[in-house]
XYZ file of N, CA, C and O in Angstrom:
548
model
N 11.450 16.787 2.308
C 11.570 15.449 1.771
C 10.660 15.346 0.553
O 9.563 15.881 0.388
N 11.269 14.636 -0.175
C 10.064 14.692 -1.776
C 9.061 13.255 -1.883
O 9.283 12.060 -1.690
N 8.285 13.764 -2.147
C 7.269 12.267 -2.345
C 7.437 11.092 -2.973
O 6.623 10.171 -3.049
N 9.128 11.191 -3.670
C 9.735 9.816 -3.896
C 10.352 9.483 -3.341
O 10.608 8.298 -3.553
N 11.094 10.127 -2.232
C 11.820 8.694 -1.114
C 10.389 8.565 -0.368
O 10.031 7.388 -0.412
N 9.590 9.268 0.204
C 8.579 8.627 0.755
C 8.036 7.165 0.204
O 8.288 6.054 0.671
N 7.071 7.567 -1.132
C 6.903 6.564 -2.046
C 7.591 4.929 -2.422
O 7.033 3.869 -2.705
N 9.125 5.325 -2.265
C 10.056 4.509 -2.536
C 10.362 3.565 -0.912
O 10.644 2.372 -0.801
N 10.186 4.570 0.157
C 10.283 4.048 1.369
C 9.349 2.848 1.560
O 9.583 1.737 2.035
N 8.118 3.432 1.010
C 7.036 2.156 1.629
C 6.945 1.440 0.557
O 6.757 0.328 1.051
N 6.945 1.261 -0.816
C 7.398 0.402 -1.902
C 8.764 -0.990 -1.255
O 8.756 -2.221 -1.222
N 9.668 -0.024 -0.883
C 10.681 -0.914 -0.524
C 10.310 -2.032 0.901
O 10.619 -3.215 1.048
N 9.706 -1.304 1.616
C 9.269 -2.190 2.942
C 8.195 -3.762 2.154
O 8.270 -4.981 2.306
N 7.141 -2.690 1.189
C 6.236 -3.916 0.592
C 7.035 -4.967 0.520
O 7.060 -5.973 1.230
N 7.946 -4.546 -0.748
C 8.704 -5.365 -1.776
C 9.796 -6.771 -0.698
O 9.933 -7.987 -0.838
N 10.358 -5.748 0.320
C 10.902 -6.648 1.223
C 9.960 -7.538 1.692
O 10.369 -8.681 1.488
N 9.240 -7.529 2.051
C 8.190 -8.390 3.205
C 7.318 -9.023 1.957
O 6.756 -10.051 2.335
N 7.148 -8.826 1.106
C 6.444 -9.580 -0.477
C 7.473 -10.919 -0.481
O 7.162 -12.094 -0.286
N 8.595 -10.436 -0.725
C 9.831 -11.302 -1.023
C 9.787 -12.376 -0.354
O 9.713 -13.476 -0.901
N 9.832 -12.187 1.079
C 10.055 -13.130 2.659
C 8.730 -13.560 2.529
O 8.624 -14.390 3.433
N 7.825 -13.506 2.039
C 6.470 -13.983 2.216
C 5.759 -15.493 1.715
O 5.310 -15.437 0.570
N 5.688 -16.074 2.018
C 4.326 -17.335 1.083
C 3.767 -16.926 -0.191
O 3.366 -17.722 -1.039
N 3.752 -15.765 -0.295
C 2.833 -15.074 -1.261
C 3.984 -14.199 -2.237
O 3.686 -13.527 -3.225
N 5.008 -14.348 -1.824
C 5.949 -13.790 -3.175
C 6.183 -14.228 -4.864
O 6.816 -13.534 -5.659
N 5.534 -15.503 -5.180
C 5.019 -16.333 -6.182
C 4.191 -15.286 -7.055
O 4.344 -15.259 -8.276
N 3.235 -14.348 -6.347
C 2.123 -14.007 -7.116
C 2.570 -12.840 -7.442
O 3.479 -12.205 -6.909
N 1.467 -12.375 -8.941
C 2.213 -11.249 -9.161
C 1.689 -9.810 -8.856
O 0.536 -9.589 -8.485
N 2.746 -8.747 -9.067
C 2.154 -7.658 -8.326
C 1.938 -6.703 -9.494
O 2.634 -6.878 -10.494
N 0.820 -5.459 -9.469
C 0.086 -4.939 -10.248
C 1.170 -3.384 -10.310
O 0.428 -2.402 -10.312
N 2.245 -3.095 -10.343
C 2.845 -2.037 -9.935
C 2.120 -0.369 -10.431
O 1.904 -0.300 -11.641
N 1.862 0.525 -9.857
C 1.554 1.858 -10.087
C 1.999 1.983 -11.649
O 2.388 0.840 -11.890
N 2.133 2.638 -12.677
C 1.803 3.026 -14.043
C 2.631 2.222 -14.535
O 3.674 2.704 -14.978
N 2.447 0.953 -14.596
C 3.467 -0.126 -15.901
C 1.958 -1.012 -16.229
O 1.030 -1.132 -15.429
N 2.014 -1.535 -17.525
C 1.493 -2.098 -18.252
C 1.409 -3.526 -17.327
O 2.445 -4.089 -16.974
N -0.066 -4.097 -16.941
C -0.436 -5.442 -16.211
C -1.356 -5.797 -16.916
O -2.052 -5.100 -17.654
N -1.427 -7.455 -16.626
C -2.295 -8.181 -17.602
C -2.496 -9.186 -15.943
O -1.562 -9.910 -15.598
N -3.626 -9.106 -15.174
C -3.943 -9.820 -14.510
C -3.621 -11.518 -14.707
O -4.146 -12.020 -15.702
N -3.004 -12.200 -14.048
C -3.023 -13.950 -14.108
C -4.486 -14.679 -14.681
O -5.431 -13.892 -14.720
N -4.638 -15.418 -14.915
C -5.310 -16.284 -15.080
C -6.045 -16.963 -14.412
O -7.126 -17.479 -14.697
N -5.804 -16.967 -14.036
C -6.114 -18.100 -12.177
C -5.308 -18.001 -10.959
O -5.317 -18.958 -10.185
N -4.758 -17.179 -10.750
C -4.149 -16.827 -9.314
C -4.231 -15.754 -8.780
O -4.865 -14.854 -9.330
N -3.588 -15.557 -7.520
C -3.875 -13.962 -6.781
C -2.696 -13.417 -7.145
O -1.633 -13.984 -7.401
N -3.026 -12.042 -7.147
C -2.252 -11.240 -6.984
C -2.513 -10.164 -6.386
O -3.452 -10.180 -5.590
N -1.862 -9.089 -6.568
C -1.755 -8.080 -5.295
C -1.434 -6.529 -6.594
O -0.845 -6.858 -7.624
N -1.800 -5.122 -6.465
C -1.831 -4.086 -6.919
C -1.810 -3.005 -6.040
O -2.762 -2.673 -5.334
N -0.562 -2.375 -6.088
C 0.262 -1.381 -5.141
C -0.487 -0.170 -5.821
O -0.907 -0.141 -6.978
N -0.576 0.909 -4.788
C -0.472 2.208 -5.337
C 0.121 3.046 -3.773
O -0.110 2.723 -2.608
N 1.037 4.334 -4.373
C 0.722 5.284 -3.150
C 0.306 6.378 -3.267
O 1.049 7.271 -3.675
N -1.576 6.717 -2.794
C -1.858 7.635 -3.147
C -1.774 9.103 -2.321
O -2.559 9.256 -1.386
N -0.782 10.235 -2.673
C -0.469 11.501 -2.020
C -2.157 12.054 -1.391
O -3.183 11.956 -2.064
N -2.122 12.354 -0.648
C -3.444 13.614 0.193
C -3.007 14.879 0.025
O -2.344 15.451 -0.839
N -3.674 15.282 1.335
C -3.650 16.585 1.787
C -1.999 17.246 2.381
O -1.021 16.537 2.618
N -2.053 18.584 2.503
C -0.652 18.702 2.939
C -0.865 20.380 3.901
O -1.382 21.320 3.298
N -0.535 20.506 4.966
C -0.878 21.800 5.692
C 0.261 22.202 6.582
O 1.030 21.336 6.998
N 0.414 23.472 6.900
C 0.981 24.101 7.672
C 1.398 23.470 9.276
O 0.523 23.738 10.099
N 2.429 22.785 9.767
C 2.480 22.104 11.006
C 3.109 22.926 11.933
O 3.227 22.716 13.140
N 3.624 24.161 11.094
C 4.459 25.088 12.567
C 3.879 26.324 12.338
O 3.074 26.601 11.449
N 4.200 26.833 12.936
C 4.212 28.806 12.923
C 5.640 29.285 13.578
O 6.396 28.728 14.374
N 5.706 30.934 12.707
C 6.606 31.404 13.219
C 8.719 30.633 12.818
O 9.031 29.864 11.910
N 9.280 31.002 13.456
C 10.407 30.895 13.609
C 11.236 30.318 11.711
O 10.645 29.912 10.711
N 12.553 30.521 11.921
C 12.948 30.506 10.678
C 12.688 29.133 9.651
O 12.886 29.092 8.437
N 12.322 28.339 10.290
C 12.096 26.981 9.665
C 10.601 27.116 9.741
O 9.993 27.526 10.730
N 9.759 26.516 7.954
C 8.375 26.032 8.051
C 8.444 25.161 7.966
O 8.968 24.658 6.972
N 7.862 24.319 9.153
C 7.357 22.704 8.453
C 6.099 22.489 7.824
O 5.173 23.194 8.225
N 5.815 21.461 6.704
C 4.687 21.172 6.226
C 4.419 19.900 6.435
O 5.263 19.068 6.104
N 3.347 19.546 6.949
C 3.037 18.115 7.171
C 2.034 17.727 5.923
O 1.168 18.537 5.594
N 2.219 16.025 4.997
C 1.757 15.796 4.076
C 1.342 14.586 4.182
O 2.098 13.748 4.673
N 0.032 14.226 3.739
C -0.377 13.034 4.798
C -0.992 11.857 2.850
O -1.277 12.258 1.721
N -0.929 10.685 3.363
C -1.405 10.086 2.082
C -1.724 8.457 2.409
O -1.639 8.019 3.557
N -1.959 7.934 1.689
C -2.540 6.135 1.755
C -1.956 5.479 1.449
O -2.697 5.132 0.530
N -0.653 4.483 1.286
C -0.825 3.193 1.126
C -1.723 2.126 0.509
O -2.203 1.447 1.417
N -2.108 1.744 -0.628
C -2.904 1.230 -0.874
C -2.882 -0.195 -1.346
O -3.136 -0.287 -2.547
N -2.672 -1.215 -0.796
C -2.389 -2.791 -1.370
C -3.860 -3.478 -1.676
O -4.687 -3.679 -0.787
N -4.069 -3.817 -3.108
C -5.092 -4.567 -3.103
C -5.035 -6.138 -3.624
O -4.573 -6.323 -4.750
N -5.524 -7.376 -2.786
C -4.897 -8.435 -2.722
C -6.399 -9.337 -3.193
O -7.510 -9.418 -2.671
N -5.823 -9.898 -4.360
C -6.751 -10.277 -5.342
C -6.811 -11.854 -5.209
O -5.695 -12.267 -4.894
N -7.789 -12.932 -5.350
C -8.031 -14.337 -5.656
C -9.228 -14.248 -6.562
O -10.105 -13.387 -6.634
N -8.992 -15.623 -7.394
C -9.700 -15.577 -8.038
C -10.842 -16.319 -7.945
O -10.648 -17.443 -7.481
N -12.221 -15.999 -8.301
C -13.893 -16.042 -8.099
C -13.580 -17.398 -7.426
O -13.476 -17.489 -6.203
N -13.428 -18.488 -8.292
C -13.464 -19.934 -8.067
C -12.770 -20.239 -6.822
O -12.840 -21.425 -6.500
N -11.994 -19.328 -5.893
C -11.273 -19.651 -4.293
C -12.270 -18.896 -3.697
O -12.886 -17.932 -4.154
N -12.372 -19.548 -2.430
C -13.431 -18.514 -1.335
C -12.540 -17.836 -0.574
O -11.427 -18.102 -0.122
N -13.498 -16.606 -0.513
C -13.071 -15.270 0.023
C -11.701 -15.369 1.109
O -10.866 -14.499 1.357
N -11.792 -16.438 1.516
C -10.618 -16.746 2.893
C -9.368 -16.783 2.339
O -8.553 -16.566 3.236
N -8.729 -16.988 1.082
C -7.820 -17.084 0.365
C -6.760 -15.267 0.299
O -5.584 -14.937 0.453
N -7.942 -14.633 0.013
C -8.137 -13.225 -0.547
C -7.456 -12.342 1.282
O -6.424 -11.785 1.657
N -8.417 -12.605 1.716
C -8.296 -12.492 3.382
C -7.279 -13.053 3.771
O -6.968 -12.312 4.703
N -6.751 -13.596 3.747
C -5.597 -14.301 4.410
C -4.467 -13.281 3.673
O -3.665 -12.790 4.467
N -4.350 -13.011 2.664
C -3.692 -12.351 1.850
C -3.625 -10.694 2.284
O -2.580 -10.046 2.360
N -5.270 -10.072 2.599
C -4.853 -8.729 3.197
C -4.532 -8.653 4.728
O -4.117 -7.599 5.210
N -4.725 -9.766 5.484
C -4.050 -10.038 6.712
C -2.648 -9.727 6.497
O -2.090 -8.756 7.008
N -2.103 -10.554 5.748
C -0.488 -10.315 5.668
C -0.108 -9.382 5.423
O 0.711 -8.881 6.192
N -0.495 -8.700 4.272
C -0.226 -7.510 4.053
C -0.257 -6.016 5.044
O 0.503 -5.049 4.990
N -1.345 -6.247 5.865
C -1.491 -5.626 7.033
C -0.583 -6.002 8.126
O -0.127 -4.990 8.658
N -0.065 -7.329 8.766
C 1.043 -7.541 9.388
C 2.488 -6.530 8.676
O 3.301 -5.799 9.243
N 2.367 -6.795 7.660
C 3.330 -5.853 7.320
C 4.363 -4.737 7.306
O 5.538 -4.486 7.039
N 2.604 -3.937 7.997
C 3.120 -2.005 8.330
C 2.231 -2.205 9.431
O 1.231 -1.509 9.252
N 2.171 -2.813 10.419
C 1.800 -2.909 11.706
C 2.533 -2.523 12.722
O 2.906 -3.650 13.047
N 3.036 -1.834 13.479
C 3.864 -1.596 14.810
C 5.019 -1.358 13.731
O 5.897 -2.214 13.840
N 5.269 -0.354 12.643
C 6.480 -0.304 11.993
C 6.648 0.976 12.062
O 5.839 1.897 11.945
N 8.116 0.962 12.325
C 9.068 2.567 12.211
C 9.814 2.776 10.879
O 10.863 2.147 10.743
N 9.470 3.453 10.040
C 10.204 3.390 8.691
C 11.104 5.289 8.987
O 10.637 6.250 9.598
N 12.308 5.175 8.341
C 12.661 6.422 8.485
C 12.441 7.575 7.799
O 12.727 8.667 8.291
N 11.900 7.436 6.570
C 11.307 8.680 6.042
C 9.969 8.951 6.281
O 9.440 10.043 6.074
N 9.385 7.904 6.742
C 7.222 7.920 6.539
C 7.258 8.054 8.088
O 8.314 7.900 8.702
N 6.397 8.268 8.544
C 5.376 7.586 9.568
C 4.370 7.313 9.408
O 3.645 8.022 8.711
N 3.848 5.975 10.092
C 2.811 5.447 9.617
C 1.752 5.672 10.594
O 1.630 4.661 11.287
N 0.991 6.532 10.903
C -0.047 7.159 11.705
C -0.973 6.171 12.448
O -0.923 6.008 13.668
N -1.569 5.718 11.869
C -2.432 4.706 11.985
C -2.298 3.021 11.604
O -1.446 2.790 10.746
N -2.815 2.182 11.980
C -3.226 0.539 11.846
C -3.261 0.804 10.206
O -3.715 1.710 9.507
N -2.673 -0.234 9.984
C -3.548 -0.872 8.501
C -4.986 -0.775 8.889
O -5.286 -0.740 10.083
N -5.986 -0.726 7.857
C -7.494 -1.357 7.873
C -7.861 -2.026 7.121
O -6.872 -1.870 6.406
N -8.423 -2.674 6.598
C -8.652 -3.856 5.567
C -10.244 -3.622 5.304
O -11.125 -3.737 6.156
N -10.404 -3.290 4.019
C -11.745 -3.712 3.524
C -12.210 -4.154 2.009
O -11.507 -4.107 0.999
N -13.411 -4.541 2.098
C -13.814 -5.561 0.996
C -13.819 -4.569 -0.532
O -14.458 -3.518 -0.584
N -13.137 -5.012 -1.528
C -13.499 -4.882 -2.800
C -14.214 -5.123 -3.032
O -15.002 -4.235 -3.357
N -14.665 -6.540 -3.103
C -15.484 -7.221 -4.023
C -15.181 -8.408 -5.071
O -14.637 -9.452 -4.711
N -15.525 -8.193 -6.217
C -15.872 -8.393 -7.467
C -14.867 -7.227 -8.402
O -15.438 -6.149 -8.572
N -13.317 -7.344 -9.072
C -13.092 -7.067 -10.169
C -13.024 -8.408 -11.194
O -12.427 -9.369 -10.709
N -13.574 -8.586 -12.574
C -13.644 -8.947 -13.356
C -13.580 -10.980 -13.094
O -14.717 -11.431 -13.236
N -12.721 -11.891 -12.832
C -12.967 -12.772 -12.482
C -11.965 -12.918 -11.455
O -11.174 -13.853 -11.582
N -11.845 -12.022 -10.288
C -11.291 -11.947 -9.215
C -12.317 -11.465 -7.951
O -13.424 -10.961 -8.145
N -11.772 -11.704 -6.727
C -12.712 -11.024 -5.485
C -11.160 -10.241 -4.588
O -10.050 -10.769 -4.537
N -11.355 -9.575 -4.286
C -10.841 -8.810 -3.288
C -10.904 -8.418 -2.037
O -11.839 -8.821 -1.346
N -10.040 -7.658 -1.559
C -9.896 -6.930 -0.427
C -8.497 -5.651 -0.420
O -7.455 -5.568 -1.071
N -8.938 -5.047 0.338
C -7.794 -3.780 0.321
C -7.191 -3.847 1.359
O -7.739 -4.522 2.230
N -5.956 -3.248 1.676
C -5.600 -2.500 2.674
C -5.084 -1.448 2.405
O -4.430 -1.298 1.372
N -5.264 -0.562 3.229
C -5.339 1.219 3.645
C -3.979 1.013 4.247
O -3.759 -0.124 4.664
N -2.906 2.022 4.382
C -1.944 2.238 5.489
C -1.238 3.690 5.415
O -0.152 3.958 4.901
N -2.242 4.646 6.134
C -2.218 5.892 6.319
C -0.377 6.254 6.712
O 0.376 5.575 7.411
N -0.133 7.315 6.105
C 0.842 7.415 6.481
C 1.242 9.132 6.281
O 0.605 9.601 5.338
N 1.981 9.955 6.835
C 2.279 11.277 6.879
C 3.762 11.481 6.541
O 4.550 10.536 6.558
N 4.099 12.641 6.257
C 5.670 12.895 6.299
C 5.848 14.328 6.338
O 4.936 15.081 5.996
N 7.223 14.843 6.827
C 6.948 16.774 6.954
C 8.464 16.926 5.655
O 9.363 16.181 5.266
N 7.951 18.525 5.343
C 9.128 18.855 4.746
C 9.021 20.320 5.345
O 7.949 20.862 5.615
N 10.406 20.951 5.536
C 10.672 21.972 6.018
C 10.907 22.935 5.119
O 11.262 22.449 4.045
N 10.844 24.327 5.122
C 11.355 25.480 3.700
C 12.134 25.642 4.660
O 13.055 26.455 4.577
């Protein structure tokens, strides 16, 4: 399997559940296109970043390779809203890929959620959503 239906798999789940969301208004930071952060509102900045990748079988005519990587949603408000705004935002996002079966990924683990901070006149939070996939020679 190639790292763009993967990629595209969990893009598409975001994008669905972004859509259906309270929070589909705001805008999203997409992986290598040109963004100019809002002004005064939240938004949210996708990436999916590839890992490690190793040997999952031995032997017999088929190799599988297992390839493991992150999910990365970061869900932005701005300074002047308190942090609960921001939070409420990587909550959802974490409901998201919670107890989910997607058919090209598996998603290994929970979302986890943790603090950014402080980018520029925004505060943050992340979510993580580990995820693996095999390809066979």
């Amino acid at each position: 399997m190639a790292l763009a239906t993967v990629q595209n798999t969990l893009l598409d789940r975001f994008k669905a559940q972004y859509d259906a969301s309270a929070y589909s208004s705001l805008t999203i930071a997409w992986s290598n296109q040109q963004f100019t952060p809002p002004d005064n509102a939240g938004w949210f900045r996708v990436n999916v970043l590839p890992g490690g990748a190793f040997r999952a079988s031995l032997g017999g005519s088929v190799q599988r390779f297992r390839n493991t990587g992150l999910l990365v949603v970061d869900c932005f408000q701005p300074k002047s809203d308190t942090d609960a705004a921001a939070i409420a935002m990587a909550d959802a996002v974490a409901g998201w890929f919670r107890g989910v079966s997607l058919t090209a990924v598996s998603l290994i683990e929970a979302p986890s959620i943790t603090r950014l901070g402080d980018e520029d006149n925004f505060y943050g939070f992340s979510v993580v959503v580990p995820y693996r996939y095999d390809d066979t020679v």
